Amino acid sequence: MTARAADRARYDRATAHLDAPVAIVDLDAFDANADDLVRRAGGKPIRVASKSLRCRALLERALAKDGFRGVMSFTLTESLWLARSGFEDVLLAYPSADRARFAELAADPKLAAAVTVLVDDVAQLDLIDAARGDGREVVRICLELDTSLRLLGGRVRVGALRSPLHSPAQVAELARAVTRRPGFKVVGLMAYEGHIAGVGDAVAGRPLRSRAIRLMQAAARRELAQRRAAVVRAVRALVPDLEYVNGGGTGSVQHTAAEDAVTEIAAGSGLYVPRLFDNYTSFSGRPAALFAQPVVRRPGVGVVTVLGGGYPASGAAGPDRLPVPYLPEGLRYDPQEGPGEVQTPLLGSPADDLLIGDKVWFRHAKAGELCERFDVLHLVEGDRVTATVPTYRGEGHTFL
């Protein structure tokens, strides 16, 4: 029996009492992935990206481990909810225009102490000031550096379109504007190198593309390390008590941690290890989050149909954004239909061994987005479900 076949047997036994659709997290795999992230971080703390987990119980499980500290959130409403739930260090990693929540933040000492908001433009400070009303609490600010690699005098740009702040002078100028403005305090600096951390460098069947990616990433790491160090020096000259410099992501943990200027690493997807993280030479993880759909039809030889399953991930549309049939091994989509909202035909010889009501296990393309489809996650240890915990959706929250 292969390791994957053994996992399938465990998951089927653990969930035999549950009807599909069902979502699980294998805690043995989750914990092993957490240990690997800590090892790669080399002693620097890991801030858990809540977007990748979307489950308070699993955020708490990660943060209870040595080597993890703080949460990186994705909306202001979520940030305030987490702070009210007892999370004491929440960094909102995306700018917000939520005026009502900014008013709450500025009026509540506990929230203002626990939540840091991201800024990369003076106009965002204007919005916060206009929204704060009678609230006079100091708002904690993190500045974001653009990490993109610019070549040929800027005519070629590699990296996500995020912050407009690219040079040390630009970041320092905004830091100076914040320090001169009452009601705000710069406490952190963040830089997410998505073109390194979020792009696999071992694309199956594409050796030339994979080599090109590795060359690009090596050049990007060198350039960013030098520029990030210069940015940190410029900001610390204005803010000597800067609390943290956050960088990285699951795919670049060890590389980012090697930079002296970086004080903490962001990671989250590496705990669940969705399919987009299969194509990396720098690390390998164990798939921990899976979902199962039930077989509801047997249209013919070598074909079964499962209920639902069309859960595409965000990003540029393409086959890599689709979930993949994982267990039993050997199933594939019908190229004429693909994964459907209501039903999904699956082809392959393993289909002939599946009966009506059997489970087919899938892996989602991205991490936390799976939780937008399920109210609860069943936590599996060995071949038993040892706990069932709500996702954000299960707690009545759809933050974005």
Coordinates of C-alpha atoms in Angstrom, one line a residue:
M1 CA 0.0 0.0 0.0
T2 CA 1.4 3.4 -1.0
A3 CA 1.6 6.2 1.6
R4 CA -1.3 8.0 -0.2
A5 CA -3.4 4.9 -0.2
A6 CA -2.7 4.6 3.5
D7 CA -3.8 8.2 4.0
R8 CA -7.0 7.5 2.1
A9 CA -7.8 4.5 4.3
R10 CA -7.2 6.6 7.4
Y11 CA -9.4 9.5 6.2
D12 CA -12.2 7.2 5.1
R13 CA -12.1 5.4 8.5
A14 CA -12.0 8.7 10.4
T15 CA -15.0 10.2 8.5
A16 CA -17.0 7.0 8.0
H17 CA -19.7 8.5 10.3
L18 CA -19.8 11.7 8.2
D19 CA -21.6 12.3 4.9
A20 CA -19.7 14.2 2.3
P21 CA -19.1 17.0 1.3
V22 CA -16.7 17.2 4.2
A23 CA -13.5 19.0 5.0
I24 CA -10.7 17.8 7.2
V25 CA -7.3 18.9 8.5
D26 CA -4.8 16.2 9.3
L27 CA -3.2 17.4 12.5
D28 CA -0.2 15.2 12.2
A29 CA 0.6 16.8 8.8
F30 CA -0.3 20.3 10.1
D31 CA 2.1 19.9 13.0
A32 CA 4.9 18.5 10.8
N33 CA 4.5 21.4 8.5
A34 CA 4.6 23.9 11.4
D35 CA 7.8 22.3 12.6
D36 CA 9.3 22.6 9.1
L37 CA 8.4 26.3 8.9
V38 CA 10.1 26.9 12.2
R39 CA 13.2 25.0 11.1
R40 CA 13.4 27.0 7.9
A41 CA 12.9 30.3 9.8
G42 CA 16.1 29.7 11.7
G43 CA 15.1 31.2 14.9
K44 CA 13.1 34.2 13.6
P45 CA 9.4 34.2 14.7
I46 CA 6.7 33.3 12.2
R47 CA 3.6 35.5 11.9
V48 CA 0.7 33.4 10.9
A49 CA -1.3 34.5 7.9
S50 CA -5.0 34.2 8.9
K51 CA -6.0 34.3 5.2
S52 CA -4.4 30.9 4.8
L53 CA -6.2 29.3 7.7
R54 CA -9.5 31.1 8.3
C55 CA -10.1 29.1 11.4
R56 CA -9.6 30.5 14.9
A57 CA -8.9 27.1 16.5
L58 CA -6.0 26.4 14.1
L59 CA -4.7 29.9 14.4
E60 CA -4.5 29.3 18.1
R61 CA -2.9 25.8 17.6
A62 CA -0.1 27.4 15.4
L63 CA 0.5 30.3 17.8
A64 CA 0.8 27.8 20.8
K65 CA 3.9 26.4 19.1
D66 CA 7.4 27.7 19.8
G67 CA 8.5 29.8 16.9
F68 CA 5.2 31.4 16.0
R69 CA 4.2 34.9 17.1
G70 CA 1.4 37.2 16.0
V71 CA -1.3 37.1 13.3
M72 CA -1.2 38.7 9.8
S73 CA -4.9 39.4 8.9
F74 CA -6.6 40.4 5.7
T75 CA -9.5 42.8 6.5
L76 CA -10.0 45.4 9.2
T77 CA -13.3 43.8 10.4
E78 CA -11.5 40.5 10.8
S79 CA -8.6 42.2 12.7
L80 CA -11.0 43.8 15.2
W81 CA -12.8 40.5 15.7
L82 CA -9.6 38.6 16.3
A83 CA -8.5 41.3 18.8
R84 CA -11.7 41.1 20.6
S85 CA -11.3 37.3 20.7
G86 CA -8.0 37.6 22.5
F87 CA -5.4 37.8 19.8
E88 CA -3.0 40.5 21.0
D89 CA -0.8 41.1 18.0
V90 CA -2.7 41.5 14.7
L91 CA -1.1 43.0 11.6
L92 CA -3.5 44.0 8.9
A93 CA -1.5 43.2 5.8
Y94 CA -3.7 45.1 3.3
P95 CA -4.9 48.7 3.2
S96 CA -8.5 49.3 4.3
A97 CA -11.2 51.9 3.5
D98 CA -13.6 50.7 6.2
R99 CA -14.5 53.9 7.8
A100 CA -16.8 52.4 10.4
R101 CA -14.2 50.0 11.6
F102 CA -11.5 52.7 11.8
A103 CA -13.8 54.7 14.0
E104 CA -14.0 51.6 16.3
L105 CA -10.3 51.2 16.3
A106 CA -9.5 54.8 17.2
A107 CA -12.1 54.8 20.0
D108 CA -11.0 51.6 21.8
P109 CA -7.7 51.4 23.7
K110 CA -7.6 47.5 23.6
L111 CA -8.2 47.4 19.9
A112 CA -5.7 50.2 19.2
A113 CA -3.0 48.4 21.2
A114 CA -3.6 45.0 19.5
V115 CA -4.1 46.0 15.8
T116 CA -1.6 47.5 13.4
V117 CA -2.9 48.8 10.0
L118 CA -1.0 48.9 6.7
V119 CA -0.4 52.2 4.9
D120 CA 1.5 53.0 1.7
D121 CA 0.0 56.4 0.9
V122 CA -0.8 59.6 2.8
A123 CA -4.3 59.5 1.4
Q124 CA -4.9 56.4 3.6
L125 CA -3.9 58.5 6.7
D126 CA -6.4 61.1 5.6
L127 CA -9.2 58.5 5.3
I128 CA -8.4 57.2 8.8
D129 CA -8.4 60.7 10.3
A130 CA -11.7 61.6 8.6
A131 CA -13.2 58.3 10.0
R132 CA -11.9 58.4 13.6
G133 CA -14.6 60.8 14.8
D134 CA -14.2 61.3 18.5
G135 CA -11.7 58.5 18.8
R136 CA -8.3 59.7 19.9
E137 CA -6.3 56.5 20.3
V138 CA -3.0 56.3 18.5
V139 CA -3.3 54.1 15.4
R140 CA -0.4 51.8 14.9
I141 CA 1.0 51.9 11.4
C142 CA 3.0 49.4 9.3
L143 CA 4.5 50.7 6.0
E144 CA 4.7 48.4 3.0
L145 CA 7.6 48.2 0.6
D146 CA 7.1 47.2 -3.0
T147 CA 9.3 44.2 -3.6
S148 CA 9.0 43.9 -7.4
L149 CA 12.1 43.4 -9.5
R150 CA 12.5 46.2 -12.0
L151 CA 14.8 45.6 -15.1
L152 CA 15.8 47.6 -18.1
G153 CA 15.3 50.9 -16.4
G154 CA 11.9 49.9 -15.1
R155 CA 10.5 48.8 -18.5
V156 CA 10.3 45.3 -17.2
R157 CA 8.6 44.7 -13.8
V158 CA 8.3 41.3 -12.1
G159 CA 6.2 41.1 -9.0
A160 CA 2.7 41.8 -7.6
L161 CA 1.2 45.3 -8.0
R162 CA 1.0 46.3 -4.4
S163 CA 2.7 49.2 -2.7
P164 CA 3.8 52.3 -4.7
L165 CA 6.8 52.6 -2.3
H166 CA 9.8 51.1 -4.1
S167 CA 12.9 53.1 -3.0
P168 CA 14.4 53.8 0.4
A169 CA 13.7 57.5 -0.1
Q170 CA 10.0 56.9 -0.9
V171 CA 9.5 54.7 2.2
A172 CA 11.4 57.2 4.4
E173 CA 9.3 60.1 3.1
L174 CA 6.1 58.4 4.2
A175 CA 7.6 57.3 7.5
R176 CA 8.5 61.0 8.1
A177 CA 4.9 62.1 7.2
V178 CA 3.5 59.6 9.7
T179 CA 5.8 60.6 12.5
R180 CA 4.9 64.2 12.1
R181 CA 1.2 63.5 12.2
P182 CA -0.6 63.3 15.6
G183 CA -2.6 60.2 16.3
F184 CA -0.3 57.8 14.4
K185 CA 2.8 55.8 15.2
V186 CA 5.0 53.8 12.8
V187 CA 5.7 50.4 14.4
G188 CA 6.5 48.1 11.5
L189 CA 7.7 47.6 8.0
M190 CA 6.4 44.9 5.7
A191 CA 7.5 43.5 2.3
Y192 CA 5.9 40.5 0.6
E193 CA 8.0 39.1 -2.2
G194 CA 5.2 37.1 -3.9
H195 CA 7.2 36.5 -7.0
I196 CA 9.6 34.5 -4.9
A197 CA 7.5 33.1 -2.1
G198 CA 4.3 32.4 -4.1
V199 CA 5.7 31.1 -7.4
G200 CA 6.9 27.5 -7.7
D201 CA 10.2 27.0 -9.4
A202 CA 9.8 23.3 -10.4
V203 CA 6.8 23.3 -12.8
A204 CA 6.0 19.8 -13.8
G205 CA 6.9 19.1 -17.4
R206 CA 8.3 22.6 -18.0
P207 CA 12.1 22.4 -17.3
L208 CA 13.0 25.5 -19.3
R209 CA 10.3 27.6 -17.6
S210 CA 11.4 26.2 -14.2
R211 CA 15.0 27.2 -14.9
A212 CA 13.9 30.7 -15.9
I213 CA 11.9 31.1 -12.7
R214 CA 14.9 30.0 -10.6
L215 CA 17.1 32.5 -12.3
M216 CA 14.6 35.3 -11.9
Q217 CA 14.1 34.5 -8.2
A218 CA 17.8 34.4 -7.5
A219 CA 18.2 37.8 -9.1
A220 CA 15.2 39.1 -7.3
R221 CA 16.4 37.8 -3.9
R222 CA 19.8 39.6 -4.3
E223 CA 18.2 42.9 -5.4
L224 CA 15.6 42.8 -2.7
A225 CA 18.0 42.0 0.1
Q226 CA 20.1 45.0 -0.7
R227 CA 17.2 47.3 -1.1
R228 CA 15.3 46.1 1.9
A229 CA 18.4 46.6 4.1
A230 CA 18.7 50.2 2.8
V231 CA 15.0 50.8 3.4
V232 CA 15.2 49.5 7.0
R233 CA 18.2 51.8 7.7
A234 CA 16.3 54.8 6.3
V235 CA 13.2 54.1 8.4
R236 CA 15.1 53.3 11.6
A237 CA 16.9 56.6 11.3
L238 CA 13.5 58.2 11.7
V239 CA 11.9 55.5 13.9
P240 CA 14.6 54.0 16.2
D241 CA 12.1 51.9 18.1
L242 CA 10.7 50.1 15.0
E243 CA 9.2 46.9 16.4
Y244 CA 9.4 44.6 13.5
V245 CA 10.4 44.1 9.8
N246 CA 8.1 41.5 8.3
G247 CA 9.0 39.6 5.1
G248 CA 8.6 36.4 3.1
G249 CA 6.0 33.8 2.7
T250 CA 5.8 30.0 2.7
G251 CA 7.9 29.6 -0.4
S252 CA 10.8 31.8 0.7
V253 CA 11.0 31.3 4.5
Q254 CA 14.7 30.3 4.7
H255 CA 15.8 32.9 2.1
T256 CA 14.0 35.8 3.7
A257 CA 15.1 34.7 7.2
A258 CA 18.7 34.9 6.1
E259 CA 18.4 38.7 5.7
D260 CA 19.7 40.5 8.8
A261 CA 17.2 43.3 8.2
V262 CA 14.2 41.0 8.5
T263 CA 13.0 40.3 12.1
E264 CA 10.0 38.1 11.4
I265 CA 8.6 35.9 8.7
A266 CA 5.0 35.7 7.4
A267 CA 3.6 32.2 6.5
G268 CA 0.3 30.4 6.6
S269 CA -0.2 28.3 3.4
G270 CA 2.7 26.1 4.5
L271 CA 0.5 24.8 7.3
Y272 CA -2.2 23.4 5.0
V273 CA 0.1 22.9 1.9
P274 CA -2.4 23.3 -0.9
R275 CA -1.6 22.1 -4.4
L276 CA 0.1 25.3 -5.5
F277 CA 2.9 24.5 -3.2
D278 CA 3.8 21.2 -4.8
N279 CA 6.2 22.8 -7.3
Y280 CA 9.1 24.1 -5.1
T281 CA 12.7 22.9 -4.9
S282 CA 13.3 24.7 -1.6
F283 CA 10.9 22.6 0.6
S284 CA 8.2 20.0 0.5
G285 CA 5.3 19.7 2.9
R286 CA 2.6 17.3 3.7
P287 CA -1.0 18.0 2.4
A288 CA -2.9 18.7 5.6
A289 CA -6.2 20.3 4.4
L290 CA -8.5 18.2 2.1
F291 CA -12.1 18.0 1.2
A292 CA -14.2 15.1 0.1
Q293 CA -17.1 14.9 -2.3
P294 CA -19.5 11.9 -2.5
V295 CA -19.9 9.7 -5.5
V296 CA -23.5 10.1 -6.7
R297 CA -23.4 8.6 -10.2
R298 CA -21.7 6.0 -12.3
P299 CA -22.3 7.0 -15.9
G300 CA -20.2 4.2 -17.4
V301 CA -17.0 2.3 -17.3
G302 CA -14.1 4.3 -15.9
V303 CA -16.3 7.2 -14.9
V304 CA -17.9 8.4 -11.7
T305 CA -19.7 11.7 -10.9
V306 CA -19.3 13.4 -7.6
L307 CA -21.5 16.1 -6.1
G308 CA -20.1 19.6 -6.5
G309 CA -16.4 20.2 -6.3
G310 CA -16.0 23.3 -8.5
Y311 CA -14.1 25.4 -6.1
P312 CA -11.7 27.5 -8.1
A313 CA -9.1 29.6 -6.4
S314 CA -8.4 33.3 -6.8
G315 CA -5.8 34.7 -9.2
A316 CA -5.4 34.6 -12.9
A317 CA -7.8 31.9 -14.2
G318 CA -6.2 28.7 -15.4
P319 CA -5.9 25.0 -14.7
D320 CA -3.5 25.7 -11.7
R321 CA -6.4 27.4 -9.9
L322 CA -8.5 24.3 -9.8
P323 CA -8.7 21.8 -7.0
V324 CA -7.3 18.4 -7.9
P325 CA -8.7 14.9 -7.3
Y326 CA -6.2 13.4 -4.9
L327 CA -7.5 10.1 -3.4
P328 CA -7.9 7.5 -4.7
E329 CA -4.9 8.1 -7.0
G330 CA -5.4 8.2 -10.7
L331 CA -8.6 10.1 -11.1
R332 CA -8.8 13.1 -13.5
Y333 CA -11.3 15.6 -14.8
D334 CA -13.2 15.2 -18.0
P335 CA -11.6 17.9 -20.2
Q336 CA -15.0 18.8 -21.6
E337 CA -16.5 19.6 -18.2
G338 CA -13.9 20.1 -15.6
P339 CA -15.0 20.6 -11.9
G340 CA -18.6 21.8 -11.8
E341 CA -20.6 23.8 -9.3
V342 CA -23.2 21.0 -8.8
Q343 CA -21.5 17.9 -10.2
T344 CA -18.1 16.8 -11.4
P345 CA -17.4 13.8 -13.6
L346 CA -14.1 12.0 -12.9
L347 CA -12.3 9.6 -15.3
G348 CA -9.8 6.9 -14.7
S349 CA -9.6 3.2 -13.8
P350 CA -10.0 3.8 -10.0
A351 CA -13.6 5.0 -10.8
D352 CA -14.6 1.4 -11.3
D353 CA -13.9 0.5 -7.7
L354 CA -16.0 3.4 -6.3
L355 CA -19.5 2.9 -5.1
I356 CA -22.4 5.3 -4.7
G357 CA -21.7 7.2 -1.5
D358 CA -18.0 6.7 -1.5
K359 CA -15.8 9.7 -0.9
V360 CA -13.3 11.2 -3.4
W361 CA -10.7 13.4 -1.7
F362 CA -9.5 16.6 -3.3
R363 CA -6.9 19.3 -2.6
H364 CA -7.7 22.9 -3.1
A365 CA -5.3 25.1 -5.2
K366 CA -4.9 27.7 -2.4
A367 CA -5.0 27.4 1.3
G368 CA -7.7 29.3 3.3
E369 CA -10.1 29.8 0.4
L370 CA -11.3 26.2 1.0
C371 CA -12.9 27.4 4.3
E372 CA -15.3 29.7 2.4
R373 CA -17.0 26.5 1.3
F374 CA -17.3 24.7 4.6
D375 CA -18.8 25.6 8.0
V376 CA -16.5 23.3 10.0
L377 CA -13.2 21.5 9.7
H378 CA -12.9 18.0 11.2
L379 CA -9.6 17.5 12.8
V380 CA -8.1 14.1 12.2
E381 CA -5.4 12.4 14.3
G382 CA -4.5 8.9 13.1
D383 CA -7.7 7.4 11.9
R384 CA -10.1 9.3 14.2
V385 CA -11.8 12.7 14.2
T386 CA -10.7 14.1 17.5
A387 CA -12.4 17.5 17.2
T388 CA -14.7 19.5 15.0
V389 CA -14.0 23.3 14.8
P390 CA -15.8 26.1 13.0
T391 CA -14.2 28.0 10.1
Y392 CA -14.7 31.7 9.8
R393 CA -17.8 31.0 7.8
G394 CA -19.0 28.6 10.5
E395 CA -18.8 31.4 13.0
G396 CA -21.0 33.6 10.7
H397 CA -18.2 35.7 9.1
T398 CA -17.4 36.2 5.5
F399 CA -14.9 39.0 5.7
L400 CA -14.2 39.5 2.1

